[in-house]
PDB file of C-alpha atoms in Angstrom:
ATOM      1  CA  UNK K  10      83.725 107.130  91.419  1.00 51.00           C
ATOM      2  CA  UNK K  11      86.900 108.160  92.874  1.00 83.00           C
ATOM      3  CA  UNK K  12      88.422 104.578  94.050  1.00 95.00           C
ATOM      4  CA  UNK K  13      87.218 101.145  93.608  1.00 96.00           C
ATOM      5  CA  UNK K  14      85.138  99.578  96.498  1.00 96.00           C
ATOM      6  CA  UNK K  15      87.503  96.674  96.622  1.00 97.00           C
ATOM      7  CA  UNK K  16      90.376  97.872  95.808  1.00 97.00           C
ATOM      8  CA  UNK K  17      89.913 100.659  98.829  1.00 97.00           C
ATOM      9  CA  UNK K  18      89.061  97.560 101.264  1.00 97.00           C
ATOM     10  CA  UNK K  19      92.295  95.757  99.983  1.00 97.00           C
ATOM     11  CA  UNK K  20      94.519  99.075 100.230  1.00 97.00           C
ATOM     12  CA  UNK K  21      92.961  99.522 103.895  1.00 96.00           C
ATOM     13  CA  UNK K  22      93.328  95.740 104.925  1.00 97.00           C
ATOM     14  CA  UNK K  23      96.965  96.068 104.115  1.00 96.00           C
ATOM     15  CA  UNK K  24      97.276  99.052 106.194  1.00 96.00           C
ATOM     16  CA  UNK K  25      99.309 101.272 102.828  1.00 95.00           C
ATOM     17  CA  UNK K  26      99.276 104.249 102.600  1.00 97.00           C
ATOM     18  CA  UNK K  27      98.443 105.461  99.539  1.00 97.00           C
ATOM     19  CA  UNK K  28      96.503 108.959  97.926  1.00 97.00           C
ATOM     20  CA  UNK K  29      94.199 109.228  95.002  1.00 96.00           C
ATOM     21  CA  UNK K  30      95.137 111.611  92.127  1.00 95.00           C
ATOM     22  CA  UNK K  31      92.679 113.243  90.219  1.00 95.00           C
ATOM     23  CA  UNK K  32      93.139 113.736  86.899  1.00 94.00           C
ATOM     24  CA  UNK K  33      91.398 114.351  83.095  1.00 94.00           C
ATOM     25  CA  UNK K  34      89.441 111.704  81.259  1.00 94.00           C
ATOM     26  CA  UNK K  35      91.625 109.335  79.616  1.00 93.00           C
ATOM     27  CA  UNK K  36      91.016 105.708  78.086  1.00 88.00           C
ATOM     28  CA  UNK K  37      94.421 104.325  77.390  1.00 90.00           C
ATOM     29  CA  UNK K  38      97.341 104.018  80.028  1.00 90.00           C
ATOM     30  CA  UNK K  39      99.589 105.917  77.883  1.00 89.00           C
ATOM     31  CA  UNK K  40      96.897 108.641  77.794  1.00 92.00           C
ATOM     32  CA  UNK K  41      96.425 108.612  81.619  1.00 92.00           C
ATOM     33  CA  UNK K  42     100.204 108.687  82.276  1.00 94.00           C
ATOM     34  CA  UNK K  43     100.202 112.006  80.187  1.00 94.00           C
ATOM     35  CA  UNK K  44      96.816 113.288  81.511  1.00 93.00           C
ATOM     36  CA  UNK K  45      98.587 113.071  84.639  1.00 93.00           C
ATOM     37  CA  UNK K  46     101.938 114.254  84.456  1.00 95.00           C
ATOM     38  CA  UNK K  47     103.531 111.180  85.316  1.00 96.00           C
ATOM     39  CA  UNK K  48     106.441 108.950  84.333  1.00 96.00           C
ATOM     40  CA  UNK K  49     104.817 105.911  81.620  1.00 95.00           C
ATOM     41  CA  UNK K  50     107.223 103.436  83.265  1.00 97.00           C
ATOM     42  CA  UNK K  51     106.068 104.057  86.735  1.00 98.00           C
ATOM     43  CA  UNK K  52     102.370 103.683  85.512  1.00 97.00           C
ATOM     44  CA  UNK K  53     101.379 100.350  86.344  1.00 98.00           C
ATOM     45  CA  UNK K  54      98.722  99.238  84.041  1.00 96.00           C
ATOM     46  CA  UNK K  55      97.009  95.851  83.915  1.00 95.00           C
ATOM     47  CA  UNK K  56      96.301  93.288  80.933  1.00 95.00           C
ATOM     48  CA  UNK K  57      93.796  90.714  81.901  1.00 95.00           C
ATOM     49  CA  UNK K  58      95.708  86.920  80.180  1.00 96.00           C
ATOM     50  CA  UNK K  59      93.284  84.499  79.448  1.00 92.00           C
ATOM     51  CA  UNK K  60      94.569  80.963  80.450  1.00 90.00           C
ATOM     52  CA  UNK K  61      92.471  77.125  80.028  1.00 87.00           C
ATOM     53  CA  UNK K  62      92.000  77.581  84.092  1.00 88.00           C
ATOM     54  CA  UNK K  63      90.929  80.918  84.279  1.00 89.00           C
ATOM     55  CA  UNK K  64      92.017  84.468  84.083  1.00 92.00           C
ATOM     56  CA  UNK K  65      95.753  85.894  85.404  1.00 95.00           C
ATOM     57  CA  UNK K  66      96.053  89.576  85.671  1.00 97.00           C
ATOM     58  CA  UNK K  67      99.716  90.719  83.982  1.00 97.00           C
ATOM     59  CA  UNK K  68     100.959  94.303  85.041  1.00 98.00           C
ATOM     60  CA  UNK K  69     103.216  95.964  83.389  1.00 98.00           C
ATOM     61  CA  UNK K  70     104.304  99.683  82.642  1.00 97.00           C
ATOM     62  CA  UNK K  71     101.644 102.054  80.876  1.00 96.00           C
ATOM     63  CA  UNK K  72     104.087 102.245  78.041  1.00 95.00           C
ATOM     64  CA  UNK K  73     104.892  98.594  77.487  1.00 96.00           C
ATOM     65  CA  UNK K  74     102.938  95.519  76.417  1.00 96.00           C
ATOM     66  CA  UNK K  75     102.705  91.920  77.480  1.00 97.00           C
ATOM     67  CA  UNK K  76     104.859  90.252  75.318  1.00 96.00           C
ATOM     68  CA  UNK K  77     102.853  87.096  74.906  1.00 95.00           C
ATOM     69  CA  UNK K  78     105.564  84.607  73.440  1.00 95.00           C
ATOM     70  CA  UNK K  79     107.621  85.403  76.807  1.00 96.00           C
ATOM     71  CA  UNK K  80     104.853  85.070  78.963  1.00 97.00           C
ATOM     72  CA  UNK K  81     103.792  82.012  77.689  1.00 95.00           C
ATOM     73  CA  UNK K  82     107.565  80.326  77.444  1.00 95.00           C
ATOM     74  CA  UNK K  83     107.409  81.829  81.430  1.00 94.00           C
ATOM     75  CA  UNK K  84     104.255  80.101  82.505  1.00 92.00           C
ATOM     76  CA  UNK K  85     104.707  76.736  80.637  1.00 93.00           C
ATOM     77  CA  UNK K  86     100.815  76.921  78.650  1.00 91.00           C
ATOM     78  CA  UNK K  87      99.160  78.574  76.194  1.00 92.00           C
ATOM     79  CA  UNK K  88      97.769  82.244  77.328  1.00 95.00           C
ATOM     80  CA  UNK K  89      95.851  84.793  75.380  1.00 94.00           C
ATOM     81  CA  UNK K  90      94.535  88.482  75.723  1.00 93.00           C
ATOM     82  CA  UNK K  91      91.054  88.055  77.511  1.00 91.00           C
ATOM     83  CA  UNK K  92      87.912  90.080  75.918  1.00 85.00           C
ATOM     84  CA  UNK K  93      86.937  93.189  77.410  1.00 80.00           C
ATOM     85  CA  UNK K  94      83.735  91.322  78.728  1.00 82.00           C
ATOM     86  CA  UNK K  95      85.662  89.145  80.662  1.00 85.00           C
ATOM     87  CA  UNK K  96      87.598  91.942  82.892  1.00 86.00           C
ATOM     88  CA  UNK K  97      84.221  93.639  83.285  1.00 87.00           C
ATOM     89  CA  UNK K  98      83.184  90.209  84.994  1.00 90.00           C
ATOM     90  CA  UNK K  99      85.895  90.052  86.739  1.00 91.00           C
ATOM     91  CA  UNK K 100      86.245  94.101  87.946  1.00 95.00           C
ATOM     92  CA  UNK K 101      82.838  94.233  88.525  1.00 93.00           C
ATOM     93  CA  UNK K 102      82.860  97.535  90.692  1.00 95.00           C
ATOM     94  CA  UNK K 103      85.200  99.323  87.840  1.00 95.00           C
ATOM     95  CA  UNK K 104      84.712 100.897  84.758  1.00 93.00           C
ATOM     96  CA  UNK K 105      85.528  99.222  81.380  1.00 89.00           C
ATOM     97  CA  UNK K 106      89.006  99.198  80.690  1.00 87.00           C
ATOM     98  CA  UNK K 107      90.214 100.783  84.230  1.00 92.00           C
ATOM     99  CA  UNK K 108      90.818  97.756  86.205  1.00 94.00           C
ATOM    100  CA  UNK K 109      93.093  98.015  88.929  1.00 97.00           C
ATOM    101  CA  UNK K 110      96.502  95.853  89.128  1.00 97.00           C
ATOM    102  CA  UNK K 111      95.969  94.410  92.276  1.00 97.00           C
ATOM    103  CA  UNK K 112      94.441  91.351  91.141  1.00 96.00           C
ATOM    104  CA  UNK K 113      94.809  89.325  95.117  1.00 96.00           C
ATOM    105  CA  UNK K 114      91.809  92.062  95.151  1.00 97.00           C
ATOM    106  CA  UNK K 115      89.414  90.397  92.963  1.00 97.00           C
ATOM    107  CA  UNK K 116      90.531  86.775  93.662  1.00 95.00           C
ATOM    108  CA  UNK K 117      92.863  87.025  90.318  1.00 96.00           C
ATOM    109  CA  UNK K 118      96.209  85.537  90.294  1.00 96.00           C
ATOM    110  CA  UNK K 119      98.569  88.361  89.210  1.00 97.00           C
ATOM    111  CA  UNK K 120     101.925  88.508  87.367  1.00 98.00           C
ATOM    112  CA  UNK K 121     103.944  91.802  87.469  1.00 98.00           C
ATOM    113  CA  UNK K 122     106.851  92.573  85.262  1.00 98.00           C
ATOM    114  CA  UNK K 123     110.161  93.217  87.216  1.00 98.00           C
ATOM    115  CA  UNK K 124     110.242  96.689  85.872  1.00 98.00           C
ATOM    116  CA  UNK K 125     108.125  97.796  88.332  1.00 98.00           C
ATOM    117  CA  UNK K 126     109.651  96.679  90.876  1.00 97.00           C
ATOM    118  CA  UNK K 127     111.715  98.623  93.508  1.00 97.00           C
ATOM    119  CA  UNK K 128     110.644 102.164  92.038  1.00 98.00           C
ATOM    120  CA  UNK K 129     109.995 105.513  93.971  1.00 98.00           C
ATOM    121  CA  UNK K 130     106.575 105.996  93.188  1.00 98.00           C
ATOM    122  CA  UNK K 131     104.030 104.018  91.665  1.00 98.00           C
ATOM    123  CA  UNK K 132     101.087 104.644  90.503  1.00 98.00           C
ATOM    124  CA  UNK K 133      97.688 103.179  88.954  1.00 97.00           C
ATOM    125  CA  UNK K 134      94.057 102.875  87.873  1.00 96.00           C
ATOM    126  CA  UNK K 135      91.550 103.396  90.630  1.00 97.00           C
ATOM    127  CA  UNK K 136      88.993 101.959  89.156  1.00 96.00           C
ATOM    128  CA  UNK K 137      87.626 105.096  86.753  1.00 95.00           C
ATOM    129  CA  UNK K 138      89.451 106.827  84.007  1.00 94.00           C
ATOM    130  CA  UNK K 139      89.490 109.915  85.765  1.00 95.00           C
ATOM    131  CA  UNK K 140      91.110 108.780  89.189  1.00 96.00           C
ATOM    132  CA  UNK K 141      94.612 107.035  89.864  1.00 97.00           C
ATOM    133  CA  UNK K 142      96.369 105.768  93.267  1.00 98.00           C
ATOM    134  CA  UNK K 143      99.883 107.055  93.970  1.00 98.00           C
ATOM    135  CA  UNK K 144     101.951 105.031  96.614  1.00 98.00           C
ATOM    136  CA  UNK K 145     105.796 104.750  97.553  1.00 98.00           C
ATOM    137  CA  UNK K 146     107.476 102.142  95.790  1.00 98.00           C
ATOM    138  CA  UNK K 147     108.157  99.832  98.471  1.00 98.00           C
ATOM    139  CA  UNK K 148     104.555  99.821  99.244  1.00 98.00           C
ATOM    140  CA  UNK K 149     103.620  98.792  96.123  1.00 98.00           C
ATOM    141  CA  UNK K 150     106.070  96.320  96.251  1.00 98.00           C
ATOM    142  CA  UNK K 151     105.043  95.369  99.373  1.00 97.00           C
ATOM    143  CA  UNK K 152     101.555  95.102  97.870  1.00 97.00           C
ATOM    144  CA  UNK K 153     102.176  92.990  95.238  1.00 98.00           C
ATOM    145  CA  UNK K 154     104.965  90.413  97.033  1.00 95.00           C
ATOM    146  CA  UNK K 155     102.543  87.734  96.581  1.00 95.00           C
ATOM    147  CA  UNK K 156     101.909  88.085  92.909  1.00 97.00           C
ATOM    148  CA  UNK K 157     104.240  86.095  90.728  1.00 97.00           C
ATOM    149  CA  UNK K 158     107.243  87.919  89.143  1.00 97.00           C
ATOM    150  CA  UNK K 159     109.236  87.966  86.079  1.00 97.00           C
ATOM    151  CA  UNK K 160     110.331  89.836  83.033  1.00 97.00           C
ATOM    152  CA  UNK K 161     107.880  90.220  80.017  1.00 97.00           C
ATOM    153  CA  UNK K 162     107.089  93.160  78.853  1.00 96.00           C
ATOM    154  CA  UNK K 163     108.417  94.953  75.612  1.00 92.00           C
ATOM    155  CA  UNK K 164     108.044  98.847  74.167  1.00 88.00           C
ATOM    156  CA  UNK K 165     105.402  99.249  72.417  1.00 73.00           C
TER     157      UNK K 165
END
């Protein structure tokens, strides 16, 4: 796998330009952002939040976390870190623990941390561990203008 099915139909509905980057095998963002040769804070990695009414993707840099206490003051309810089964239900055409942050993909509300916003480059999980998209900031941005935004993320 090189790019997710929906994720490439998303990227192509949008008309963004965008390249894939190959790179070694790595499970954690941190790992991939390393693997790759790239910045951690202009990895974009995603954390699927469990909430009562369903699932909300949070994105945030590949060498922060969701900082769950903010996140919840933010969205006024009680949120949690969803299982791993759950994001393979939801990133169905992904591999475990690869999921894309484009959430509007996969009919997922999204929420991206501020931090990623207005950046030169961008980049994140195809959809394999071995595969990541690279786009201009402001397409990215552009990409994710109808996510929610905020600040919530904290070093690990």
């Amino acid at each position: 796998m090189t790019i997710a099915t929906r994720l490439e139909n998303h990227l192509k509905a949008k008309r963004l330009p965008y390249d894939t980057v190959p790179h070694p095998f790595a499970v954690t963002a941190s790992e991939c952002a390393e693997a790759a040769h790239i910045p951690g804070d202009h990895l974009a990695k995603s954390v699927l939040i469990h909430m009562e009414e369903g699932p909300m993707l949070a994105v945030v840099p590949s060498n922060h976390q969701v900082d769950l206490s903010t996140l919840q003051a933010m969205m006024g309810r009680r949120l949690g870190l969803a299982a791993e089964t759950e994001i393979a239900e939801f990133f169905d055409d992904c591999d475990m623990g690869a999921a894309p942050p484009v959430g509007q993909a996969y009919g997922v509300p999204t929420i991206v941390d501020n931090s990623l916003t207005g950046l030169d480059k961008v980049w994140f999980e195809a959809g394999d561990h071995k595969t990541l998209v690279e786009m201009r900031g402001r397409d990215f941005d552009n990409l994710m203008k109808r996510a929610d935004h905020g600040s919530f993320c904290c070093l690990h």
